[in-house]
mmCIF file of C-alpha atoms in Angstrom:
data_model
loop_
_atom_site.group_PDB
_atom_site.id
_atom_site.type_symbol
_atom_site.label_atom_id
_atom_site.label_comp_id
_atom_site.label_asym_id
_atom_site.label_seq_id
_atom_site.Cartn_x
_atom_site.Cartn_y
_atom_site.Cartn_z
ATOM 1 C CA MET A 617 -27.469 -13.158 12.679
ATOM 2 C CA ARG A 618 -24.741 -11.389 10.602
ATOM 3 C CA PRO A 619 -25.565 -8.069 8.774
ATOM 4 C CA GLU A 620 -25.950 -8.087 5.087
ATOM 5 C CA ARG A 621 -22.980 -7.106 2.940
ATOM 6 C CA GLY A 622 -22.773 -4.111 0.510
ATOM 7 C CA PRO A 623 -24.050 -4.002 -3.045
ATOM 8 C CA LEU A 624 -20.755 -5.691 -4.472
ATOM 9 C CA GLY A 625 -20.572 -8.311 -1.780
ATOM 10 C CA ASP A 626 -21.346 -11.273 -4.106
ATOM 11 C CA GLU A 627 -18.499 -10.275 -6.464
ATOM 12 C CA PHE A 628 -15.671 -10.784 -4.085
ATOM 13 C CA LEU A 629 -14.243 -14.146 -2.921
ATOM 14 C CA LEU A 630 -14.995 -13.606 0.710
ATOM 15 C CA ASP A 631 -16.503 -15.957 3.333
ATOM 16 C CA SER A 632 -20.069 -14.522 3.691
ATOM 17 C CA SER A 633 -20.179 -15.666 7.255
ATOM 18 C CA VAL A 634 -17.432 -13.082 8.268
ATOM 19 C CA VAL A 635 -18.114 -9.423 8.676
ATOM 20 C CA PHE A 636 -14.977 -8.517 6.773
ATOM 21 C CA LEU A 637 -13.776 -5.066 7.810
ATOM 22 C CA ASN A 638 -10.131 -5.262 7.044
ATOM 23 C CA HIS A 639 -9.808 -4.847 3.293
ATOM 24 C CA GLY A 640 -6.581 -2.807 3.959
ATOM 25 C CA SER A 641 -4.325 -5.567 5.287
ATOM 26 C CA PHE A 642 -4.266 -7.859 2.142
ATOM 27 C CA GLY A 643 -7.153 -6.741 -0.111
ATOM 28 C CA SER A 644 -9.676 -9.189 -1.765
ATOM 29 C CA CYS A 645 -9.816 -10.259 -5.303
ATOM 30 C CA PRO A 646 -13.067 -9.825 -7.271
ATOM 31 C CA ILE A 647 -14.275 -12.863 -9.162
ATOM 32 C CA PRO A 648 -13.608 -11.413 -12.683
ATOM 33 C CA VAL A 649 -10.009 -10.417 -11.757
ATOM 34 C CA TRP A 650 -9.454 -14.054 -10.182
ATOM 35 C CA GLN A 651 -10.703 -15.568 -13.421
ATOM 36 C CA SER A 652 -8.292 -13.482 -15.425
ATOM 37 C CA TYR A 653 -5.389 -14.460 -13.133
ATOM 38 C CA HIS A 654 -6.117 -18.200 -13.515
ATOM 39 C CA SER A 655 -6.524 -17.877 -17.270
ATOM 40 C CA TRP A 656 -3.004 -16.476 -17.430
ATOM 41 C CA GLN A 657 -1.630 -19.219 -15.110
ATOM 42 C CA LEU A 658 -3.225 -21.917 -17.363
ATOM 43 C CA ARG A 659 -1.687 -20.123 -20.486
ATOM 44 C CA MET A 660 1.696 -20.292 -18.822
ATOM 45 C CA GLU A 661 1.348 -24.073 -17.894
ATOM 46 C CA LEU A 662 0.120 -25.138 -21.304
ATOM 47 C CA GLN A 663 3.510 -24.186 -23.057
ATOM 48 C CA PRO A 664 5.982 -22.945 -20.399
ATOM 49 C CA VAL A 665 8.888 -22.611 -22.749
ATOM 50 C CA GLU A 666 7.041 -20.614 -25.279
ATOM 51 C CA PHE A 667 5.303 -18.412 -22.617
ATOM 52 C CA PHE A 668 8.568 -17.509 -20.815
ATOM 53 C CA ALA A 669 10.784 -17.364 -23.876
ATOM 54 C CA GLU A 670 8.577 -15.670 -26.350
ATOM 55 C CA LYS A 671 5.418 -14.401 -24.992
ATOM 56 C CA VAL A 672 5.679 -12.916 -21.545
ATOM 57 C CA GLU A 673 7.987 -9.855 -22.163
ATOM 58 C CA PRO A 674 5.694 -8.027 -24.599
ATOM 59 C CA LEU A 675 2.685 -8.987 -22.330
ATOM 60 C CA LEU A 676 4.394 -7.427 -19.216
ATOM 61 C CA VAL A 677 5.107 -4.251 -21.236
ATOM 62 C CA TRP A 678 1.431 -4.122 -22.029
ATOM 63 C CA ALA A 679 0.305 -4.553 -18.393
ATOM 64 C CA LEU A 680 2.904 -2.145 -17.224
ATOM 65 C CA GLU A 681 1.924 0.507 -19.603
ATOM 66 C CA GLU A 682 -1.745 0.039 -18.626
ATOM 67 C CA LEU A 683 -0.830 0.634 -15.008
ATOM 68 C CA ALA A 684 1.481 3.524 -15.678
ATOM 69 C CA ARG A 685 -1.383 5.418 -17.286
ATOM 70 C CA PHE A 686 -3.447 4.686 -14.175
ATOM 71 C CA VAL A 687 -0.943 5.927 -11.695
ATOM 72 C CA GLY A 688 0.378 8.848 -13.792
ATOM 73 C CA ALA A 689 4.003 7.737 -14.095
ATOM 74 C CA GLY A 690 6.379 6.810 -17.016
ATOM 75 C CA ALA A 691 6.295 2.938 -17.771
ATOM 76 C CA ASP A 692 9.982 3.238 -18.834
ATOM 77 C CA ARG A 693 10.929 3.819 -15.148
ATOM 78 C CA MET A 694 8.636 1.287 -13.644
ATOM 79 C CA ALA A 695 8.818 -2.432 -12.822
ATOM 80 C CA PHE A 696 6.480 -4.867 -11.364
ATOM 81 C CA VAL A 697 7.459 -6.286 -7.933
ATOM 82 C CA THR A 698 5.633 -8.635 -5.602
ATOM 83 C CA ASN A 699 4.849 -6.307 -2.722
ATOM 84 C CA ALA A 700 5.714 -2.954 -0.991
ATOM 85 C CA THR A 701 8.222 -4.557 1.399
ATOM 86 C CA VAL A 702 10.238 -6.001 -1.483
ATOM 87 C CA ALA A 703 10.232 -2.595 -3.249
ATOM 88 C CA CYS A 704 11.376 -0.838 0.009
ATOM 89 C CA ASN A 705 14.330 -3.286 0.278
ATOM 90 C CA MET A 706 15.254 -2.518 -3.477
ATOM 91 C CA LEU A 707 15.400 1.111 -2.676
ATOM 92 C CA ALA A 708 17.075 0.801 0.793
ATOM 93 C CA GLY A 709 19.646 -1.508 -0.577
ATOM 94 C CA GLY A 710 20.307 0.144 -4.063
ATOM 95 C CA TRP A 711 19.846 3.907 -3.619
ATOM 96 C CA PRO A 712 23.089 5.878 -3.892
ATOM 97 C CA ALA A 713 24.342 6.969 -0.544
ATOM 98 C CA GLU A 714 27.672 7.454 1.257
ATOM 99 C CA PRO A 715 28.564 6.159 4.739
ATOM 100 C CA GLY A 716 27.435 8.731 7.358
ATOM 101 C CA ASP A 717 24.326 9.846 5.307
ATOM 102 C CA GLU A 718 21.012 9.881 7.235
ATOM 103 C CA VAL A 719 17.529 8.537 6.212
ATOM 104 C CA LEU A 720 14.791 10.195 7.936
ATOM 105 C CA GLY A 721 11.527 8.240 8.593
ATOM 106 C CA ASN A 722 8.711 9.075 11.008
ATOM 107 C CA ASP A 723 6.833 7.471 13.793
ATOM 108 C CA HIS A 724 3.733 6.541 11.701
ATOM 109 C CA GLU A 725 5.552 4.178 9.272
ATOM 110 C CA TYR A 726 4.954 0.590 8.560
ATOM 111 C CA GLY A 727 7.012 -1.720 10.675
ATOM 112 C CA ALA A 728 8.294 -3.977 7.758
ATOM 113 C CA CYS A 729 9.581 -1.060 5.767
ATOM 114 C CA GLU A 730 11.112 0.584 8.739
ATOM 115 C CA ARG A 731 12.904 -2.662 9.454
ATOM 116 C CA ALA A 732 14.106 -2.667 5.782
ATOM 117 C CA TRP A 733 15.752 0.718 6.177
ATOM 118 C CA ARG A 734 17.257 -0.063 9.549
ATOM 119 C CA TYR A 735 18.772 -3.348 8.037
ATOM 120 C CA HIS A 736 20.202 -1.809 4.848
ATOM 121 C CA CYS A 737 21.422 1.395 6.635
ATOM 122 C CA GLY A 738 23.292 -0.730 9.258
ATOM 123 C CA ARG A 739 24.816 -2.759 6.424
ATOM 124 C CA ARG A 740 25.895 0.327 4.405
ATOM 125 C CA GLY A 741 26.988 2.494 7.165
ATOM 126 C CA LEU A 742 24.029 4.909 7.065
ATOM 127 C CA THR A 743 21.750 6.190 9.876
ATOM 128 C CA TYR A 744 18.015 5.784 10.021
ATOM 129 C CA ARG A 745 16.193 8.208 12.422
ATOM 130 C CA GLN A 746 12.581 8.489 13.168
ATOM 131 C CA ALA A 747 10.985 11.864 13.114
ATOM 132 C CA ARG A 748 7.695 12.858 14.972
ATOM 133 C CA LEU A 749 4.801 13.331 12.589
ATOM 134 C CA THR A 750 1.815 15.529 13.548
ATOM 135 C CA PRO A 751 -1.193 15.824 11.255
ATOM 136 C CA GLY A 752 -2.490 19.332 10.773
ATOM 137 C CA PRO A 753 -1.735 22.401 8.572
ATOM 138 C CA ASP A 754 2.025 22.547 9.658
ATOM 139 C CA CYS A 755 2.540 18.793 9.173
ATOM 140 C CA ALA A 756 4.760 19.079 5.966
ATOM 141 C CA ARG A 757 6.898 21.982 7.375
ATOM 142 C CA ASP A 758 7.259 20.367 10.834
ATOM 143 C CA LEU A 759 8.322 17.015 9.389
ATOM 144 C CA VAL A 760 11.011 18.496 6.982
ATOM 145 C CA GLU A 761 12.386 20.749 9.731
ATOM 146 C CA GLN A 762 13.231 17.709 11.706
ATOM 147 C CA ALA A 763 15.865 16.834 9.067
ATOM 148 C CA SER A 764 19.514 17.279 9.942
ATOM 149 C CA ASP A 765 22.520 18.421 7.851
ATOM 150 C CA ARG A 766 23.237 14.726 7.075
ATOM 151 C CA THR A 767 19.765 13.868 6.013
ATOM 152 C CA ARG A 768 19.929 12.746 2.277
ATOM 153 C CA ILE A 769 16.645 10.788 2.087
ATOM 154 C CA LEU A 770 13.159 11.477 3.396
ATOM 155 C CA PHE A 771 11.071 8.259 3.665
ATOM 156 C CA LEU A 772 7.250 8.503 4.236
ATOM 157 C CA SER A 773 3.949 6.871 3.394
ATOM 158 C CA HIS A 774 1.429 8.453 1.087
ATOM 159 C CA LEU A 775 -1.226 6.898 3.343
ATOM 160 C CA THR A 776 0.071 5.594 6.683
ATOM 161 C CA SER A 777 -0.812 2.065 7.795
ATOM 162 C CA PRO A 778 -1.317 2.277 11.592
ATOM 163 C CA SER A 779 -2.877 5.744 11.711
ATOM 164 C CA ALA A 780 -4.614 5.801 8.195
ATOM 165 C CA LEU A 781 -3.513 9.401 7.575
ATOM 166 C CA VAL A 782 -3.259 10.784 3.907
ATOM 167 C CA LEU A 783 -0.165 12.779 4.013
ATOM 168 C CA PRO A 784 0.634 16.090 2.079
ATOM 169 C CA VAL A 785 3.245 14.254 -0.042
ATOM 170 C CA ALA A 786 3.542 16.923 -2.784
ATOM 171 C CA GLU A 787 4.196 19.636 -0.215
ATOM 172 C CA ILE A 788 6.661 17.633 1.826
ATOM 173 C CA ALA A 789 8.477 16.661 -1.324
ATOM 174 C CA SER A 790 8.813 20.388 -2.346
ATOM 175 C CA LEU A 791 10.148 21.403 1.011
ATOM 176 C CA ALA A 792 12.548 18.499 0.998
ATOM 177 C CA ARG A 793 13.849 19.152 -2.469
ATOM 178 C CA ALA A 794 14.606 22.804 -1.493
ATOM 179 C CA ARG A 795 16.967 21.458 1.109
ATOM 180 C CA GLY A 796 18.496 18.979 -1.245
ATOM 181 C CA ILE A 797 16.823 15.939 0.225
ATOM 182 C CA VAL A 798 15.250 13.276 -1.950
ATOM 183 C CA THR A 799 11.749 11.879 -1.142
ATOM 184 C CA ILE A 800 10.995 8.133 -1.244
ATOM 185 C CA VAL A 801 7.336 7.264 -0.866
ATOM 186 C CA ASP A 802 5.607 4.215 0.391
ATOM 187 C CA GLY A 803 2.293 4.150 -1.437
ATOM 188 C CA ALA A 804 1.251 0.677 -0.317
ATOM 189 C CA HIS A 805 -2.345 1.831 0.346
ATOM 190 C CA ALA A 806 -2.674 4.328 -2.393
ATOM 191 C CA PRO A 807 -3.354 2.809 -5.669
ATOM 192 C CA GLY A 808 -7.137 2.262 -6.157
ATOM 193 C CA GLN A 809 -7.836 4.348 -2.944
ATOM 194 C CA LEU A 810 -6.383 7.631 -3.879
ATOM 195 C CA ASP A 811 -6.469 9.395 -7.318
ATOM 196 C CA LEU A 812 -2.818 9.017 -8.161
ATOM 197 C CA ASP A 813 -0.742 11.107 -10.522
ATOM 198 C CA ILE A 814 2.892 10.458 -9.403
ATOM 199 C CA ALA A 815 4.505 12.699 -11.920
ATOM 200 C CA SER A 816 2.725 15.720 -10.282
ATOM 201 C CA LEU A 817 3.955 14.788 -6.671
ATOM 202 C CA GLY A 818 7.593 15.822 -7.328
ATOM 203 C CA VAL A 819 8.897 12.744 -5.466
ATOM 204 C CA ASP A 820 12.051 10.827 -6.315
ATOM 205 C CA ALA A 821 10.725 7.315 -5.982
ATOM 206 C CA TYR A 822 7.482 5.763 -5.386
ATOM 207 C CA PHE A 823 6.194 2.174 -4.777
ATOM 208 C CA GLY A 824 2.711 0.706 -4.124
ATOM 209 C CA ASN A 825 0.764 -2.445 -3.638
ATOM 210 C CA LEU A 826 -1.845 -3.334 -6.141
ATOM 211 C CA HIS A 827 -3.383 -6.344 -4.214
ATOM 212 C CA LYS A 828 -4.921 -3.971 -1.675
ATOM 213 C CA TRP A 829 -7.133 -1.339 -3.060
ATOM 214 C CA LEU A 830 -6.796 -2.170 -6.679
ATOM 215 C CA ASN A 831 -7.902 -5.760 -5.812
ATOM 216 C CA THR A 832 -5.269 -7.526 -7.876
ATOM 217 C CA PRO A 833 -4.161 -11.028 -7.035
ATOM 218 C CA LYS A 834 -1.739 -11.318 -4.062
ATOM 219 C CA GLY A 835 1.946 -10.426 -4.693
ATOM 220 C CA THR A 836 1.306 -7.554 -7.149
ATOM 221 C CA ALA A 837 3.010 -4.282 -6.644
ATOM 222 C CA PHE A 838 5.166 -1.716 -8.602
ATOM 223 C CA LEU A 839 8.168 0.450 -8.142
ATOM 224 C CA TRP A 840 8.883 3.784 -10.064
ATOM 225 C CA VAL A 841 12.130 5.823 -9.871
ATOM 226 C CA ASP A 842 12.477 9.277 -11.276
ATOM 227 C CA PRO A 843 14.782 9.282 -14.442
ATOM 228 C CA ARG A 844 17.316 11.604 -12.610
ATOM 229 C CA HIS A 845 18.251 8.730 -10.235
ATOM 230 C CA ALA A 846 20.009 5.279 -10.803
ATOM 231 C CA LEU A 847 19.075 2.350 -8.703
ATOM 232 C CA GLN A 848 21.292 -0.635 -8.207
ATOM 233 C CA PRO A 849 19.429 -3.990 -8.554
ATOM 234 C CA LEU A 850 18.653 -5.990 -5.490
ATOM 235 C CA VAL A 851 18.597 -9.217 -7.565
ATOM 236 C CA ALA A 852 21.064 -9.599 -10.419
ATOM 237 C CA GLY A 853 19.903 -11.932 -13.308
ATOM 238 C CA TRP A 854 19.574 -12.014 -17.072
ATOM 239 C CA GLY A 855 18.609 -8.349 -17.030
ATOM 240 C CA TRP A 856 21.900 -7.265 -15.436
ATOM 241 C CA ASP A 857 24.894 -6.697 -17.654
ATOM 242 C CA GLY A 858 27.352 -4.396 -15.959
ATOM 243 C CA PHE A 859 26.929 -1.265 -13.717
ATOM 244 C CA ASP A 860 25.834 1.205 -16.470
ATOM 245 C CA GLU A 861 21.945 1.905 -16.503
ATOM 246 C CA PRO A 862 20.022 -0.529 -18.769
ATOM 247 C CA GLU A 863 18.024 0.602 -21.759
ATOM 248 C CA LYS A 864 14.858 -0.567 -19.819
ATOM 249 C CA PHE A 865 14.451 0.032 -16.104
ATOM 250 C CA SER A 866 12.513 -3.338 -15.939
ATOM 251 C CA ASP A 867 15.559 -5.345 -17.185
ATOM 252 C CA TRP A 868 17.279 -4.680 -13.889
ATOM 253 C CA HIS A 869 14.453 -4.593 -11.438
ATOM 254 C CA GLN A 870 11.758 -7.048 -12.885
ATOM 255 C CA ARG A 871 13.630 -9.941 -14.458
ATOM 256 C CA TRP A 872 14.175 -12.161 -11.375
ATOM 257 C CA GLY A 873 14.197 -15.482 -13.093
ATOM 258 C CA THR A 874 11.366 -18.041 -13.258
ATOM 259 C CA ARG A 875 8.285 -17.091 -11.086
ATOM 260 C CA ASP A 876 4.551 -16.918 -11.474
ATOM 261 C CA LEU A 877 3.854 -13.779 -13.461
ATOM 262 C CA ALA A 878 0.224 -14.312 -13.973
ATOM 263 C CA ALA A 879 -0.660 -11.880 -11.125
ATOM 264 C CA PHE A 880 1.042 -9.084 -13.005
ATOM 265 C CA LEU A 881 -0.850 -9.893 -16.273
ATOM 266 C CA ALA A 882 -4.071 -9.722 -14.422
ATOM 267 C CA VAL A 883 -3.438 -6.085 -13.570
ATOM 268 C CA PRO A 884 -5.313 -4.777 -16.604
ATOM 269 C CA ALA A 885 -8.386 -6.879 -15.591
ATOM 270 C CA ALA A 886 -8.214 -5.297 -12.256
ATOM 271 C CA LEU A 887 -8.042 -1.778 -13.691
ATOM 272 C CA ASP A 888 -11.109 -2.538 -15.859
ATOM 273 C CA TYR A 889 -13.052 -3.738 -12.743
ATOM 274 C CA HIS A 890 -11.952 -0.688 -10.848
ATOM 275 C CA ARG A 891 -13.048 1.752 -13.564
ATOM 276 C CA GLU A 892 -16.402 -0.056 -14.038
ATOM 277 C CA LYS A 893 -17.330 -0.969 -10.527
ATOM 278 C CA LEU A 894 -15.261 1.100 -8.086
ATOM 279 C CA THR A 895 -16.204 4.489 -9.378
ATOM 280 C CA PRO A 896 -15.394 7.832 -7.667
ATOM 281 C CA ALA A 897 -18.994 7.853 -6.308
ATOM 282 C CA VAL A 898 -18.598 4.301 -4.875
ATOM 283 C CA ARG A 899 -15.305 5.236 -3.220
ATOM 284 C CA ARG A 900 -16.849 8.391 -1.988
ATOM 285 C CA SER A 901 -19.580 6.378 -0.198
ATOM 286 C CA CYS A 902 -16.674 4.193 1.354
ATOM 287 C CA ARG A 903 -15.045 7.315 2.721
ATOM 288 C CA GLU A 904 -18.307 8.570 4.119
ATOM 289 C CA LEU A 905 -18.811 5.231 5.903
ATOM 290 C CA VAL A 906 -15.355 5.559 7.458
ATOM 291 C CA GLU A 907 -16.183 9.255 8.603
ATOM 292 C CA TYR A 908 -19.468 7.913 10.175
ATOM 293 C CA PHE A 909 -17.480 5.257 12.056
ATOM 294 C CA LEU A 910 -14.969 7.844 13.316
ATOM 295 C CA GLN A 911 -17.619 10.331 14.356
ATOM 296 C CA ALA A 912 -19.420 7.571 16.319
ATOM 297 C CA MET A 913 -16.162 6.441 18.005
ATOM 298 C CA GLY A 914 -15.284 10.067 18.766
ATOM 299 C CA THR A 915 -11.514 9.055 19.158
ATOM 300 C CA GLY A 916 -10.065 9.651 15.669
ATOM 301 C CA ALA A 917 -7.090 11.872 15.139
ATOM 302 C CA TYR A 918 -7.903 13.521 11.767
ATOM 303 C CA PRO A 919 -7.875 17.339 11.521
ATOM 304 C CA THR A 920 -10.539 17.172 8.740
ATOM 305 C CA PRO A 921 -12.113 14.357 6.625
ATOM 306 C CA GLU A 922 -9.470 14.977 3.872
ATOM 307 C CA TRP A 923 -6.839 13.397 6.144
ATOM 308 C CA HIS A 924 -8.410 9.839 5.763
ATOM 309 C CA ALA A 925 -9.717 7.874 2.753
ATOM 310 C CA GLN A 926 -11.229 4.394 3.017
ATOM 311 C CA LEU A 927 -9.362 3.528 6.106
ATOM 312 C CA GLY A 928 -9.873 4.951 9.585
ATOM 313 C CA THR A 929 -8.264 4.425 12.886
ATOM 314 C CA ALA A 930 -9.904 5.128 16.201
ATOM 315 C CA ARG A 931 -8.500 4.881 19.803
ATOM 316 C CA LEU A 932 -9.842 2.423 22.329
ATOM 317 C CA PRO A 933 -9.988 2.708 26.131
ATOM 318 C CA PRO A 934 -6.457 2.657 27.441
ATOM 319 C CA ASP A 935 -6.978 -0.510 29.387
ATOM 320 C CA THR A 936 -7.990 -2.527 26.234
ATOM 321 C CA ASP A 937 -6.348 -5.912 25.806
ATOM 322 C CA CYS A 938 -5.799 -5.733 22.091
ATOM 323 C CA ASP A 939 -5.127 -9.471 21.536
ATOM 324 C CA ALA A 940 -8.139 -10.531 23.569
ATOM 325 C CA LEU A 941 -10.471 -8.132 21.804
ATOM 326 C CA LYS A 942 -9.404 -9.048 18.322
ATOM 327 C CA LYS A 943 -10.014 -12.737 19.180
ATOM 328 C CA GLU A 944 -13.407 -11.920 20.736
ATOM 329 C CA LEU A 945 -14.513 -9.749 17.769
ATOM 330 C CA LEU A 946 -13.726 -12.707 15.353
ATOM 331 C CA HIS A 947 -14.484 -15.781 17.292
ATOM 332 C CA ARG A 948 -17.537 -14.681 19.136
ATOM 333 C CA HIS A 949 -18.924 -11.874 16.705
ATOM 334 C CA GLY A 950 -17.509 -12.940 13.414
ATOM 335 C CA ILE A 951 -15.803 -9.599 12.800
ATOM 336 C CA GLU A 952 -12.461 -9.507 11.110
ATOM 337 C CA ILE A 953 -10.777 -6.211 11.894
ATOM 338 C CA PRO A 954 -7.214 -5.328 13.200
ATOM 339 C CA VAL A 955 -6.862 -4.223 16.877
ATOM 340 C CA PHE A 956 -3.368 -3.174 17.844
ATOM 341 C CA ARG A 957 -1.359 -0.621 19.846
ATOM 342 C CA PHE A 958 0.035 2.476 18.192
ATOM 343 C CA LEU A 959 2.152 5.123 19.913
ATOM 344 C CA GLU A 960 1.053 3.320 23.237
ATOM 345 C CA SER A 961 -2.632 3.680 22.543
ATOM 346 C CA PRO A 962 -4.931 0.718 21.759
ATOM 347 C CA CYS A 963 -6.562 1.152 18.350
ATOM 348 C CA VAL A 964 -8.971 -0.325 15.835
ATOM 349 C CA ARG A 965 -8.760 0.278 12.197
ATOM 350 C CA LEU A 966 -11.670 0.058 9.910
ATOM 351 C CA SER A 967 -11.285 -0.638 6.177
ATOM 352 C CA VAL A 968 -14.335 0.031 3.858
ATOM 353 C CA GLN A 969 -14.602 -1.465 0.479
ATOM 354 C CA ALA A 970 -17.671 -1.581 -1.804
ATOM 355 C CA TYR A 971 -18.647 -4.998 -0.420
ATOM 356 C CA ASN A 972 -19.160 -3.440 3.050
ATOM 357 C CA SER A 973 -22.375 -1.934 4.260
ATOM 358 C CA ARG A 974 -23.620 0.513 6.862
ATOM 359 C CA ALA A 975 -25.195 -2.331 8.691
ATOM 360 C CA GLN A 976 -21.892 -3.991 9.103
ATOM 361 C CA VAL A 977 -20.391 -0.727 10.623
ATOM 362 C CA ASP A 978 -23.355 -0.373 12.917
ATOM 363 C CA TYR A 979 -22.865 -3.997 14.032
ATOM 364 C CA LEU A 980 -19.243 -3.277 14.893
ATOM 365 C CA LEU A 981 -20.092 -0.144 16.813
ATOM 366 C CA GLU A 982 -22.762 -2.056 18.571
ATOM 367 C CA VAL A 983 -20.399 -4.772 19.615
ATOM 368 C CA LEU A 984 -17.646 -2.221 20.745
ATOM 369 C CA GLY A 985 -20.341 -0.117 22.432
ATOM 370 C CA HIS A 986 -21.719 -2.999 24.465
ATOM 371 C CA ARG A 987 -18.173 -4.078 25.427
ATOM 372 C CA LYS A 988 -17.269 -0.583 26.599
ATOM 373 C CA ASN A 989 -20.507 -0.300 28.619
ATOM 374 C CA LYS A 990 -19.439 -3.396 30.501
ATOM 375 C CA CYS A 991 -16.199 -2.088 31.510
#
């Protein structure tokens, strides 16, 4: 018998027969947010010409301003995009750079974004190099010291995907700025999981998914660029009219022609849900459940609990067949959770949202423990 879900289990559109411990991959949409999304889709379809020609622009401004207040950034330098990978491509393809310049990433970055940098760097005559990232009190200084004389851009995640580390972004950005290096941050997991105030981080560009921890419909993210920098558009359409900066940042980077904009307009509903139901106390209890899991596993790599949030990665025995274990967990035990290799070690990553429970984590630990004892 499957363990019971958490207190908000009935408010999310998840199959109750699955022990869903993988919120971090794609998120999950609460019923009120899903209803808002479909109401906007219906409004769009009832009178498409009026919606796209007259109604949608001020509605997008409203939704973007609501989001800007939540993440602590200026709406005039923000645009809605569909996901973090798209935002990363926009930056890698349009950020000012000269042939021979270097972009410095690190060995904890998300594979799709790393591929985006490698692709655009190769096309533009730039170099992408991977630094070593080591969590701990010297993490920021150690990372920036690996920059070379050719490094112009430092790219890193606010909260890493495979290792689930909350990085000291403000400290890293400050050290990079002292060396004349701009900092571009992948915040795919940050909105809704971390208390964001982008303006205080001192970074040059920031993007984040909203469909993960802010629980918006899929295909909802944002891009922000500091006013000191220009960014050439990845897609040129009605918003582009020459190479001078537009009056509105979103003209260049948000007007991509006809597409389903309903997910963006559901963002204010997701913000309302987050404030009402996913309170700081609720999110703190989720973090504590992750810490409970990590302590039980005994193989996490976090110097202190502040280095993780509602995600936690633990190492598995070195002879673990990751694909086989993932299939066994899902098809035999009904547990949805990522199992993968990271830096040559088999790992399992737990994501905890308010629909999860201590009983579900205990069930996972029991299954993993029984399997380990059989080895």
